[in-house]
XYZ file of C-alpha atoms in Angstrom:
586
model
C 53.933 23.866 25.233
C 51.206 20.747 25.632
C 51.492 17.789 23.400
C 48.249 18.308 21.240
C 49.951 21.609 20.485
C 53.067 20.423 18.425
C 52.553 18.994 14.901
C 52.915 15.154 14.021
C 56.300 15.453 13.253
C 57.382 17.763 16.030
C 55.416 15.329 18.532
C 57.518 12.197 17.144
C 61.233 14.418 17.651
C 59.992 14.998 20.949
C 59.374 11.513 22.289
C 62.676 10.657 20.166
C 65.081 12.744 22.452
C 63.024 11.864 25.778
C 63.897 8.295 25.129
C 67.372 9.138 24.010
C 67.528 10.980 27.037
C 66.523 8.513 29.221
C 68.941 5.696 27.318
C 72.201 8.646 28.097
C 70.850 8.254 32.113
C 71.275 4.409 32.517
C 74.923 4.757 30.496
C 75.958 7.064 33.010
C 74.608 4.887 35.800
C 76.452 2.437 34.845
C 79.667 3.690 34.226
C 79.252 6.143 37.692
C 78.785 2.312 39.261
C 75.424 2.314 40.736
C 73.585 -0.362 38.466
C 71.141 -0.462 41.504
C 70.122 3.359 39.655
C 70.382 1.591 36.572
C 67.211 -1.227 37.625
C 65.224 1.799 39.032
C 65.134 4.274 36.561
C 64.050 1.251 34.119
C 61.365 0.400 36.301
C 60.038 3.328 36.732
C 60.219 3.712 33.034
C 57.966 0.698 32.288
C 55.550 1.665 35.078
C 55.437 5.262 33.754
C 54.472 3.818 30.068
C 51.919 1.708 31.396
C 50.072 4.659 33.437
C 50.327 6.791 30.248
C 48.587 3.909 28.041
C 45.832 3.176 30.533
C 45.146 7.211 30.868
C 45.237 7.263 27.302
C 42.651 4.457 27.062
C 40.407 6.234 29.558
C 40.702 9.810 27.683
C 39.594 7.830 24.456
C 36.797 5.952 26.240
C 35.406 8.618 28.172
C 35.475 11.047 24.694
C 33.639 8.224 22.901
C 30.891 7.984 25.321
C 30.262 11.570 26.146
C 30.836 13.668 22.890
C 30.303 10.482 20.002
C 26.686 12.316 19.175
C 25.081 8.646 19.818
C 23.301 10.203 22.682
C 22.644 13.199 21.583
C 18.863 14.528 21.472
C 16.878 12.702 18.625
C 20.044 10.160 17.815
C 20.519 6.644 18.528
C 22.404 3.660 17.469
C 19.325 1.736 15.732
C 18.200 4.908 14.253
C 20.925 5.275 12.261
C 20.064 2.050 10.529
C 17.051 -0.083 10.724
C 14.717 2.147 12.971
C 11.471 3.642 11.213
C 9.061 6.431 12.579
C 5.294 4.808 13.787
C 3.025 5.071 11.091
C -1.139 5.611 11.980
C -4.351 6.084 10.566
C -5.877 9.857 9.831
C -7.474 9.200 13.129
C -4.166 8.289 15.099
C -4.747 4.801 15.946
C -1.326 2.165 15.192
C -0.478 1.052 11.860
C 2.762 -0.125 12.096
C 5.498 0.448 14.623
C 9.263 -0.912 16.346
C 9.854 -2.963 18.684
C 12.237 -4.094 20.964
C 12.749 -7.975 20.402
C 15.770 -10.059 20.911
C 18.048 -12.568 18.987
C 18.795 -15.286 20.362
C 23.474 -16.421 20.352
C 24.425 -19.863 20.989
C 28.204 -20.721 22.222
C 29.008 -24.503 21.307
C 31.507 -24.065 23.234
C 29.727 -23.237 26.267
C 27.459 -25.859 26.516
C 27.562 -28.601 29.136
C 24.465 -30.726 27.623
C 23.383 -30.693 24.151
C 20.302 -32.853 24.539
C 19.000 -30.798 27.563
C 19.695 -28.001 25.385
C 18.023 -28.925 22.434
C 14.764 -30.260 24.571
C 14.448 -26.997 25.870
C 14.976 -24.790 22.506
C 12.432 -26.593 21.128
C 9.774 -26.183 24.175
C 10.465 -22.455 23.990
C 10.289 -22.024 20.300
C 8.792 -24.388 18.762
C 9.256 -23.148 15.529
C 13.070 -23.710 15.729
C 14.267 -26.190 13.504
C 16.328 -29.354 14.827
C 18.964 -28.696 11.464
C 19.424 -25.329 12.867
C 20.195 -26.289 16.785
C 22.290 -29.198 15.049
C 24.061 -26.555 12.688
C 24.629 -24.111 15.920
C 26.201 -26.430 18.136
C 28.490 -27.743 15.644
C 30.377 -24.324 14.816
C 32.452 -24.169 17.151
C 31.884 -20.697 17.691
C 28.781 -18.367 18.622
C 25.975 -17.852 16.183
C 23.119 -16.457 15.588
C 20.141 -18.963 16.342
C 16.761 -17.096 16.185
C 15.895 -13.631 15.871
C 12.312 -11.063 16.702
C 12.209 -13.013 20.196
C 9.462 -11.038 22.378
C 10.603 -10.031 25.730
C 8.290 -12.768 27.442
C 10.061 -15.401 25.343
C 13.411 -14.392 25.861
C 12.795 -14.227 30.063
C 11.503 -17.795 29.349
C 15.030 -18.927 27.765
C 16.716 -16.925 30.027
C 14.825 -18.417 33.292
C 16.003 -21.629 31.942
C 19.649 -20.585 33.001
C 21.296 -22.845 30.341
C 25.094 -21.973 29.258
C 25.592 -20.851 25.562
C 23.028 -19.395 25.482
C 22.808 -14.847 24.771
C 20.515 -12.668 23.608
C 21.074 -9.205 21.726
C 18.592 -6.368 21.426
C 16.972 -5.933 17.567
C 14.568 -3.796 16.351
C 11.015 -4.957 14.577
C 8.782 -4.081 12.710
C 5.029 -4.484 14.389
C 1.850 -4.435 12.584
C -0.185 -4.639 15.484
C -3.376 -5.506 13.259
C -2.306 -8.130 11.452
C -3.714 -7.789 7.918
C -5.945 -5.103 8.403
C -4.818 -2.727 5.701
C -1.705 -5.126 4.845
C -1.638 -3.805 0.959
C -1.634 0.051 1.705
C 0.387 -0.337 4.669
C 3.043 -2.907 3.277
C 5.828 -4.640 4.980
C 9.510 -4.066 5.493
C 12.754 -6.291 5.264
C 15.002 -7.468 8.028
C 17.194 -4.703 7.825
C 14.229 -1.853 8.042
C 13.683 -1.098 4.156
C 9.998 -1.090 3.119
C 9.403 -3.281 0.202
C 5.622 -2.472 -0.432
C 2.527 -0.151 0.550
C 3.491 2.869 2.161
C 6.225 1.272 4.063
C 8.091 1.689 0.459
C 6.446 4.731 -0.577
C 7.560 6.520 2.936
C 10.615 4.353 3.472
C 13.319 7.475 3.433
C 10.553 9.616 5.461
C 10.035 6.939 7.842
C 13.721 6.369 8.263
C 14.807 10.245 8.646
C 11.890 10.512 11.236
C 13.171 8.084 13.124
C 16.408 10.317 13.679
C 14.562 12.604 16.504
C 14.752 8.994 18.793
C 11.334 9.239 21.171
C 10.300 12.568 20.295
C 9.876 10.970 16.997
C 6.108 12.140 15.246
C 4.134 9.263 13.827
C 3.371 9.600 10.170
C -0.524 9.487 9.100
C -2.244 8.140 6.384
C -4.913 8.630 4.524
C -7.160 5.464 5.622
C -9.384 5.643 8.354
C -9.124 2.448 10.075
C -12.985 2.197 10.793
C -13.714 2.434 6.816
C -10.863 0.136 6.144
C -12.021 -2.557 8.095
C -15.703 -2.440 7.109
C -14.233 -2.277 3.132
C -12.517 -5.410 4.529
C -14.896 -7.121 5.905
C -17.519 -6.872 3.151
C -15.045 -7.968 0.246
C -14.395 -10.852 2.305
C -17.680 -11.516 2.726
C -18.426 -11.173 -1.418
C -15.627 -13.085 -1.739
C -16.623 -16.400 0.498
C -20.315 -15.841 -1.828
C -18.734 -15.635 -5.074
C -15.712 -17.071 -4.973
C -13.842 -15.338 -7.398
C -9.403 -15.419 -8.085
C -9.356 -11.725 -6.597
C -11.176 -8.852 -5.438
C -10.420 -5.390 -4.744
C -12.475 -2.465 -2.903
C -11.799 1.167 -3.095
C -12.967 3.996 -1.121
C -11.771 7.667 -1.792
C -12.845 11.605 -0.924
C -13.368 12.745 -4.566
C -12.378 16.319 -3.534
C -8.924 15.640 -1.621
C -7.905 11.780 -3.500
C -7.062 10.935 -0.054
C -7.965 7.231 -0.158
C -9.679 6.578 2.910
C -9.750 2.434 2.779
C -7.964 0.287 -0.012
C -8.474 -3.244 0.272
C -6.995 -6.555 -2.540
C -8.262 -9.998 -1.515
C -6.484 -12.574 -0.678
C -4.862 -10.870 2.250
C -1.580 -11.723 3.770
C -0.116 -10.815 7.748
C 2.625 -8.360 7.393
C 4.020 -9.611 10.230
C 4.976 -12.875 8.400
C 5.403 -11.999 4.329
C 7.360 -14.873 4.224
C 4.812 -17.341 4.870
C 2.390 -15.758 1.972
C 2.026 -15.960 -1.690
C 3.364 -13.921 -4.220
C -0.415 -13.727 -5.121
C -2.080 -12.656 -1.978
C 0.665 -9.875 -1.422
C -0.086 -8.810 -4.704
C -1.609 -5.283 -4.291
C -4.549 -5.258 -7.294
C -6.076 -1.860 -6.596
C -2.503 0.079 -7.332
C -0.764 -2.411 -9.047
C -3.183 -4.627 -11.478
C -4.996 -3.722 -14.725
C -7.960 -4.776 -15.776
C -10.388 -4.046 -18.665
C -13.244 -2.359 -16.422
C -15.948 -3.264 -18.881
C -19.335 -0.992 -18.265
C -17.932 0.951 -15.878
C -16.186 2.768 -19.057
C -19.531 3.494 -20.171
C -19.818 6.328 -17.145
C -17.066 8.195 -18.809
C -18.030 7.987 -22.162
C -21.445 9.667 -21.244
C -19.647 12.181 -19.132
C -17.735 13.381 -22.560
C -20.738 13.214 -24.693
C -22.225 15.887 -22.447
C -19.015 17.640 -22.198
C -18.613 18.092 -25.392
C -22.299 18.690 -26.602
C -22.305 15.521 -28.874
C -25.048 14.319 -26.566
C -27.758 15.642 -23.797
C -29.912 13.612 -21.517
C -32.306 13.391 -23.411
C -30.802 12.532 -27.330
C -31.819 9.690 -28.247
C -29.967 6.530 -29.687
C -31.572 3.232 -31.626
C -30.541 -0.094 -30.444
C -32.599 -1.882 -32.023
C -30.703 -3.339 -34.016
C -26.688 -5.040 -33.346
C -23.999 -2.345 -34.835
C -21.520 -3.553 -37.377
C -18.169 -1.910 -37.915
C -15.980 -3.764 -40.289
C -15.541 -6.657 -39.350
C -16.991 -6.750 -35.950
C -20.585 -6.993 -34.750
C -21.621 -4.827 -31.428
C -24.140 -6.547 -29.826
C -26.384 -5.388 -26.152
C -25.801 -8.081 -22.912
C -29.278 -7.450 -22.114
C -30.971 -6.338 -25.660
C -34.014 -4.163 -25.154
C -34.501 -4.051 -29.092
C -35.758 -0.168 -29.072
C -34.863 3.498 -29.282
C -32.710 4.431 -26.079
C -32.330 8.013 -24.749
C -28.804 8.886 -23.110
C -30.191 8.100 -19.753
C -31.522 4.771 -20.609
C -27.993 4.162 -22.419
C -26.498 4.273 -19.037
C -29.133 2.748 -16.755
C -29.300 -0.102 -19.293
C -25.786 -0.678 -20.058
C -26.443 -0.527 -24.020
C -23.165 -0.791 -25.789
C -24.822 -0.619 -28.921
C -25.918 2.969 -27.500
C -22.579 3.665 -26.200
C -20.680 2.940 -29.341
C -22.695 4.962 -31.425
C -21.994 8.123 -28.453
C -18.416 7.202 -28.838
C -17.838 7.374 -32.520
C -20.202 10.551 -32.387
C -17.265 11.496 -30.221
C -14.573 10.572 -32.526
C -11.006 9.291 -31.863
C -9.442 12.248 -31.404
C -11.719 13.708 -28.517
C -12.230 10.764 -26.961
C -8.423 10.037 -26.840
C -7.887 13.511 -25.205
C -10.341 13.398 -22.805
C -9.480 9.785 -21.425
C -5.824 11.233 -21.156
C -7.150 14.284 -19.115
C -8.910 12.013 -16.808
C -5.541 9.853 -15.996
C -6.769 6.454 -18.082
C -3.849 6.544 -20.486
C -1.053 7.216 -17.547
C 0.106 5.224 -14.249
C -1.821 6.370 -11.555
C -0.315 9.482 -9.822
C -0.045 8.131 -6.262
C 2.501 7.313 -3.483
C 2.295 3.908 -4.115
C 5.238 2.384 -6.146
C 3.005 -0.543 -7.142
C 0.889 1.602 -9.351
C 0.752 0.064 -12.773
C 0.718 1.560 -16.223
C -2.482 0.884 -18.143
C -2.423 -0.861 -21.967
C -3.946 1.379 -24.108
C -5.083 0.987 -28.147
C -1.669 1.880 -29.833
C -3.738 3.392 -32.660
C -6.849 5.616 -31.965
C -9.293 4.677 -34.674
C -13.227 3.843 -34.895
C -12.497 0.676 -33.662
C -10.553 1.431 -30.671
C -13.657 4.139 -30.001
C -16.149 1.521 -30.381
C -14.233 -1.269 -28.013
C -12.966 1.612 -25.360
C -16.203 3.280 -25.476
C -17.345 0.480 -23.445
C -14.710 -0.740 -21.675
C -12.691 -3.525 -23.890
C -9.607 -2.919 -25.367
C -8.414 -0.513 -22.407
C -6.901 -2.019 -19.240
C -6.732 0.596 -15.988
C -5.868 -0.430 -12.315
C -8.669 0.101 -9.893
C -7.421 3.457 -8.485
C -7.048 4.702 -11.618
C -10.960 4.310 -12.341
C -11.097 5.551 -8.880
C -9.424 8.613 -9.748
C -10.981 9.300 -13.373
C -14.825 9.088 -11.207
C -13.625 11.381 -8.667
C -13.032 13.987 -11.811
C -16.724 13.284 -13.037
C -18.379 13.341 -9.984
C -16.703 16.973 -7.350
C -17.245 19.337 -10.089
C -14.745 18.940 -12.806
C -11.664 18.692 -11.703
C -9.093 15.364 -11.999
C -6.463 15.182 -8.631
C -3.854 12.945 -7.662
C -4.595 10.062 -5.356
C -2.586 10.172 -2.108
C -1.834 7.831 1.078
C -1.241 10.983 3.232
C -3.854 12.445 5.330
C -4.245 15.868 4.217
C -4.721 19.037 6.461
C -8.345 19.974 6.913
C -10.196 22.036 4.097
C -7.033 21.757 2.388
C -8.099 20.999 -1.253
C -5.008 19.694 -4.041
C -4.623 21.370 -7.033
C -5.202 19.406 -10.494
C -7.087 20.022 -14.047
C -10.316 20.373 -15.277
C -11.536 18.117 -17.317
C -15.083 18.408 -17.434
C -17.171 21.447 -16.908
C -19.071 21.809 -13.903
C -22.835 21.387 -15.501
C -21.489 18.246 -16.962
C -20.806 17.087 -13.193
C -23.995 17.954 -12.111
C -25.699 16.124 -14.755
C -23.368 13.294 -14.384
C -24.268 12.833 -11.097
C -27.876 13.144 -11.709
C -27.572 9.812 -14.515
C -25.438 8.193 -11.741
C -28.064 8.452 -9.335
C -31.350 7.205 -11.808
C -28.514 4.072 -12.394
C -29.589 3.197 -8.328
C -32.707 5.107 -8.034
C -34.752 3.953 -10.652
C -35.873 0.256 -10.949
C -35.076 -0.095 -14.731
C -31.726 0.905 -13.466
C -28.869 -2.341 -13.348
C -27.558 -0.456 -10.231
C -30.547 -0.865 -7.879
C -28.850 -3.436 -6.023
C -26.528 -1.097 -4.101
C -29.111 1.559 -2.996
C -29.230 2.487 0.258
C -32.055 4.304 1.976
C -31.721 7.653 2.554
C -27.971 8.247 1.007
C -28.713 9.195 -2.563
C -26.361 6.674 -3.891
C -25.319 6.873 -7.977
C -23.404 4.342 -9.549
C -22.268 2.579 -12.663
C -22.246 -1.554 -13.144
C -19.622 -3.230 -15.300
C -18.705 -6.519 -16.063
C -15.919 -7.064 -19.201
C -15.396 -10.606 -20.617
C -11.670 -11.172 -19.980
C -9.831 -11.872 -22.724
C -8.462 -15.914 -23.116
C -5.341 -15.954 -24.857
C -5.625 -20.278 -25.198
C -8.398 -19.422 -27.433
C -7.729 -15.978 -28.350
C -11.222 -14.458 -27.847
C -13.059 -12.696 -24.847
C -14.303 -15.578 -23.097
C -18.259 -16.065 -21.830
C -17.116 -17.806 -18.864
C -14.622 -15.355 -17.204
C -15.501 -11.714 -16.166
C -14.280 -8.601 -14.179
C -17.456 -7.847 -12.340
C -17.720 -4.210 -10.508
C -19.697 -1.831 -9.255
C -18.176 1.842 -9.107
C -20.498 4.426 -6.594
C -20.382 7.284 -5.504
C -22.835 9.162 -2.568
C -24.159 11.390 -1.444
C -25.536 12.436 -5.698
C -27.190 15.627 -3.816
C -26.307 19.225 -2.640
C -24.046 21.568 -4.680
C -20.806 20.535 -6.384
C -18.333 21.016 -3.516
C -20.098 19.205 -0.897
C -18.464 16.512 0.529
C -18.778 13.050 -1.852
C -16.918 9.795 -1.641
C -16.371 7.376 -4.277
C -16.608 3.685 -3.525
C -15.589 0.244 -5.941
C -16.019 -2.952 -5.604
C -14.374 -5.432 -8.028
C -14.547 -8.924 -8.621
C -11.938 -10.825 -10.882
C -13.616 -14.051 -12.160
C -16.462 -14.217 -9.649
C -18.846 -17.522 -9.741
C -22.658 -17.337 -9.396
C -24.164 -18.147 -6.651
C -27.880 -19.191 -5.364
C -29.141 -15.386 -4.582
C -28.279 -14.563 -8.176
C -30.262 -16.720 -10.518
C -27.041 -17.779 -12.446
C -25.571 -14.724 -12.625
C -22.428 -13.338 -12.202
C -22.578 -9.615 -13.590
C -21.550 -6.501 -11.969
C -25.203 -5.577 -10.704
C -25.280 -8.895 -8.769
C -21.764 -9.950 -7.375
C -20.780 -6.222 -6.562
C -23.163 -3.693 -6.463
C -24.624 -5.152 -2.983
C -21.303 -5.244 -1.357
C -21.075 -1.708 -2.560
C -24.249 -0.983 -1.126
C -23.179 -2.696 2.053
C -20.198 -0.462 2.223
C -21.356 2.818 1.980
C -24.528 2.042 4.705
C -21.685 1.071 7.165
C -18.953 3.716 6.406
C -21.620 6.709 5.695
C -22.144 7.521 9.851
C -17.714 7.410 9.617
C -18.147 10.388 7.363
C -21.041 12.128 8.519
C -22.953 11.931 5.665
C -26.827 11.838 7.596
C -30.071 10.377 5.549
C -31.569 13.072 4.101
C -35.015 13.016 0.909
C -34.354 10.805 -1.519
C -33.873 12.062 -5.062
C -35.133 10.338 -8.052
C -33.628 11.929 -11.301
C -35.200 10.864 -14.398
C -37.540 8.594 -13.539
C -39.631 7.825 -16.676
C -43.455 7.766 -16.655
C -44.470 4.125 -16.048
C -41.147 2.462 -15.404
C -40.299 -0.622 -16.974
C -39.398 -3.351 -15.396
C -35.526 -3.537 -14.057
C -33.132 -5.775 -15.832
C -32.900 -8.839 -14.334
C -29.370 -9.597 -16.009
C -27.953 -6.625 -13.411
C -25.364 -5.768 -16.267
């Protein structure tokens, strides 16, 4: 019978009476006489005990580092904790990935000469703080000293040959990139967790992927790194001009929600979070409100046609300021005359618009803003997305302020989302991060019917087309761009009014306006948060000045991305013997 064969018990009996055993053999060599038996029999005891240790020892060790499962196919040591699958663009090229780097150990009590040491910590890492080598060397025992060393710097300590000095392997977190994309691809902790963008939103995914070792697949996104860094590079650009606390760009395929660039300025380097402000991490597209102003006005006309309150051509006086209780409605830019639904829109009347909305009514309106997603956090990957603040009571007043654009505050990619409803035939889907399979189209819910759509799209593109139109500054030739302005006074609690000096200036667009329904279409917004004026804009700091062009910008470099080709220009619309365009670009 072997050993592993007998029971804990039965094992422990055995060994008893073997011992007991060999304890009855050295009495009786000592009372036959022969103590010389005696000395053997011990020493061969002790040398027998010592062989079955060290076999027992190399059993244990050789089971631990054949059959552990550490080594197995798709398994390793760092995958179990910190290690995270690559992530990419739709287009395959690196987002984010690990690394091998190295900390860095020093011994105290290895070390022959502290100054030499120190001189050359310093020369290799500069960054190293003298508290820290002071700290190190006074332990007494080994500790950690600096961790994410690359591999060049660590062959440049270890080159140095100094004593005390070892390095252990740690994986990192790369974002090869820098802050190209840093909001929508986030950043991770030292242990591997995300903490924002899709680094959060993926973490478990990106963790469990990283299981299969090498043969690991890299997850995709949504963003296509070409349209991301154009998105970039314009808001930047708008942003040097105008100078305003934040901006935030948008740029989505109405049909899928995949969001295909996603931009907040400031930026930050996700290879460094530490080193950035809790304000330029800040993600404002997913994860701040606003109150959109005008650009409200685009859904407002949407649900008069939907609900046959209103057709392009019904007509609406704003001549004169409206008055509901207690409050006075007044136009940014008053043309003083009778408006038809069209003009409404391409003159951004919210005399006009407030009459459409209480034609509307509370209830209505309040339904069909839910349906679009307005009144609900964004449905997206992202766990930044914010919930909006919404009138707690749906009355005249609330129509008349929301109708517009005040008294509602939505996060960018919620507006995003609602446009994408108005503008691909109908239908309201979720936003996602995740590339999606070709021709694969999400399910969601109809909101709008599809003749709405198409006439929605057709007052979208007049907005650019025509030169009465406060959109004109974001046409591009050949693209059939459509688009709304808005610009909302932000409200200043030290005073407790909308202030005349602070605005959220935007420009939501969408192109190409042409073709049928389900032909591709992409939605693009550009938002400024308090811009300032500047010498190309006569004072002005509206919607129709500080964003439509960047908007404009945008689509002319991203459109040869998507394949959308120039094609005739359409011109929806136009009235006979158009008047002169706004010059306030509201």
């Amino acid at each position: 019978m072997g050993l592993q064969s007998l029971g804990p018990s039965l094992l422990s009996r055995w060994l008893a009476g073997r011992v007991w055993g060999l304890e009855h053999a050295f009495e009786r060599a000592r009372a036959s006489g022969r103590p010389e038996e005696d000395t053997r029999v011990r020493i061969f005891v002790v040398l027998a005990m010592f062989l079955m240790g060290f076999v027992i020892l190399a059993v244990g060790a050789t089971r631990a580092a054949l059959f552990s499962g550490l080594e197995a196919p798709g398994r390793s040591a760092l995958a179990a904790g910190a290690a995270r699958a690559d992530l990419v663009d739709r287009n395959g090229m690196m987002l984010a990935a690990d690394l091998l780097h190295w900390g860095l150990y020093l011994d105290p009590r290895e070390v022959w000469d502290e100054p030499a040491t120190r001189r050359a910590l310093k020369a290799t890492i500069p960054s190293l703080e003298d508290a820290r080598i002071t700290r190190a060397l006074r332990a007494g025992r080994r500790t950690f000293l600096s961790g994410g060393l690359t591999p060049q710097v660590k062959k440049s300590i270890h080159d140095l040959g100094l004593p005390g000095l070892s390095f252990e392997p740690e994986q990192r977190r790369v974002y090869p990139l820098g802050s190209t994309g840093a909001h929508i691809i986030g950043f991770v902790d030292s242990g591997g967790v995300g903490l924002s963008g899709a680094e959060r939103a993926l973490n478990d995914e990106l963790r469990e992927a990283a299981t299969h070792g090498a043969s690991a697949p890299a997850t995709p996104l949504s963003i296509d790194l070409r349209i991301q860094a154009a998105l970039e590079e314009e808001l930047a650009t708008a942003a040097a001009e105008f100078l305003p606390r934040g901006a935030v760009g948008v740029v989505t395929d109405v049909h899928t929600g995949e969001i295909l660039g996603m931009a907040s300025w400031p930026t930050f380097d996700p290879n460094a979070p530490g080193r950035a402000s809790d304000d330029a991490k800040l993600d404002r597209a997913a994860g701040q409100v606003y109150e959109m102003g005008s650009t409200f006005k685009g859904f407002t006309v949407a649900i008069g046609l939907d609900t046959g309150v209103a057709t392009p051509s019904t007509t609406f006086d704003a001549s004169q300021p409206l008055k509901i209780g207690y409050r006075t409605i007044h136009d940014y830019h008053a043309t003083r005359r009778v408006l038809n639904l069209v003009e409404v829109f391409q003159h951004s009347s919210n005399i006009g618009t407030a009459k459409l909305g209480l034609g509307i009514g509370p209830q209505r309106l309040e339904q069909y803003f839910r349906g679009l997603g307005l009144t609900e956090a964004t449905p997206v990957e992202l766990r930044e997305s914010a919930r909006p603040l919404t009138p707690k009571v749906w009355n005249e007043d609330a129509v008349a302020s929301t109708s517009f654009g005040h008294g509602i505050d939505v996060t960018p990619l919620a507006l995003a989302r609602a446009y994408g409803g108005l503008v691909n035939g109908g239908i309201v889907v979720p936003l996602t991060i995740r590339k999606m399979a070709p021709g694969v189209r999400p399910p969601g819910r109809r909101v709008v019917s599809e003749q709405t759509s198409q006439q929605f799209l057709q007052i979208m593109r007049a907005n650019v087309s025509c030169t009465c139109g406060s959109g004109g500054n974001a046409n591009v030739q050949g693209l059939n761009v459509g688009g709304k302005t808005g610009t909302g006074e932000k409200f200043d609690p030290a005073i407790r009014a909308y202030s005349k000096t602070k605005q959220v200036s935007s420009f939501a667009a969408t192109f190409p306006t042409d073709g049928a329904l389900g032909d591709p279409r992409y939605f693009v917004l550009i938002l400024m948060d308090e811009p300032h004026p500047s010498a190309n804009t006569y004072g002005y700091s509206t919607g129709g000045w500080v964003a439509a062009p960047a908007a404009g910008k945008v689509i002319q470099r991203i459109a040869p991305f998507l394949n959308v080709r120039r094609r005739a220009e359409t011109n929806p619309y136009a009235p006979v013997g158009e008047i002169s365009k706004s010059v306030s670009g509201e």
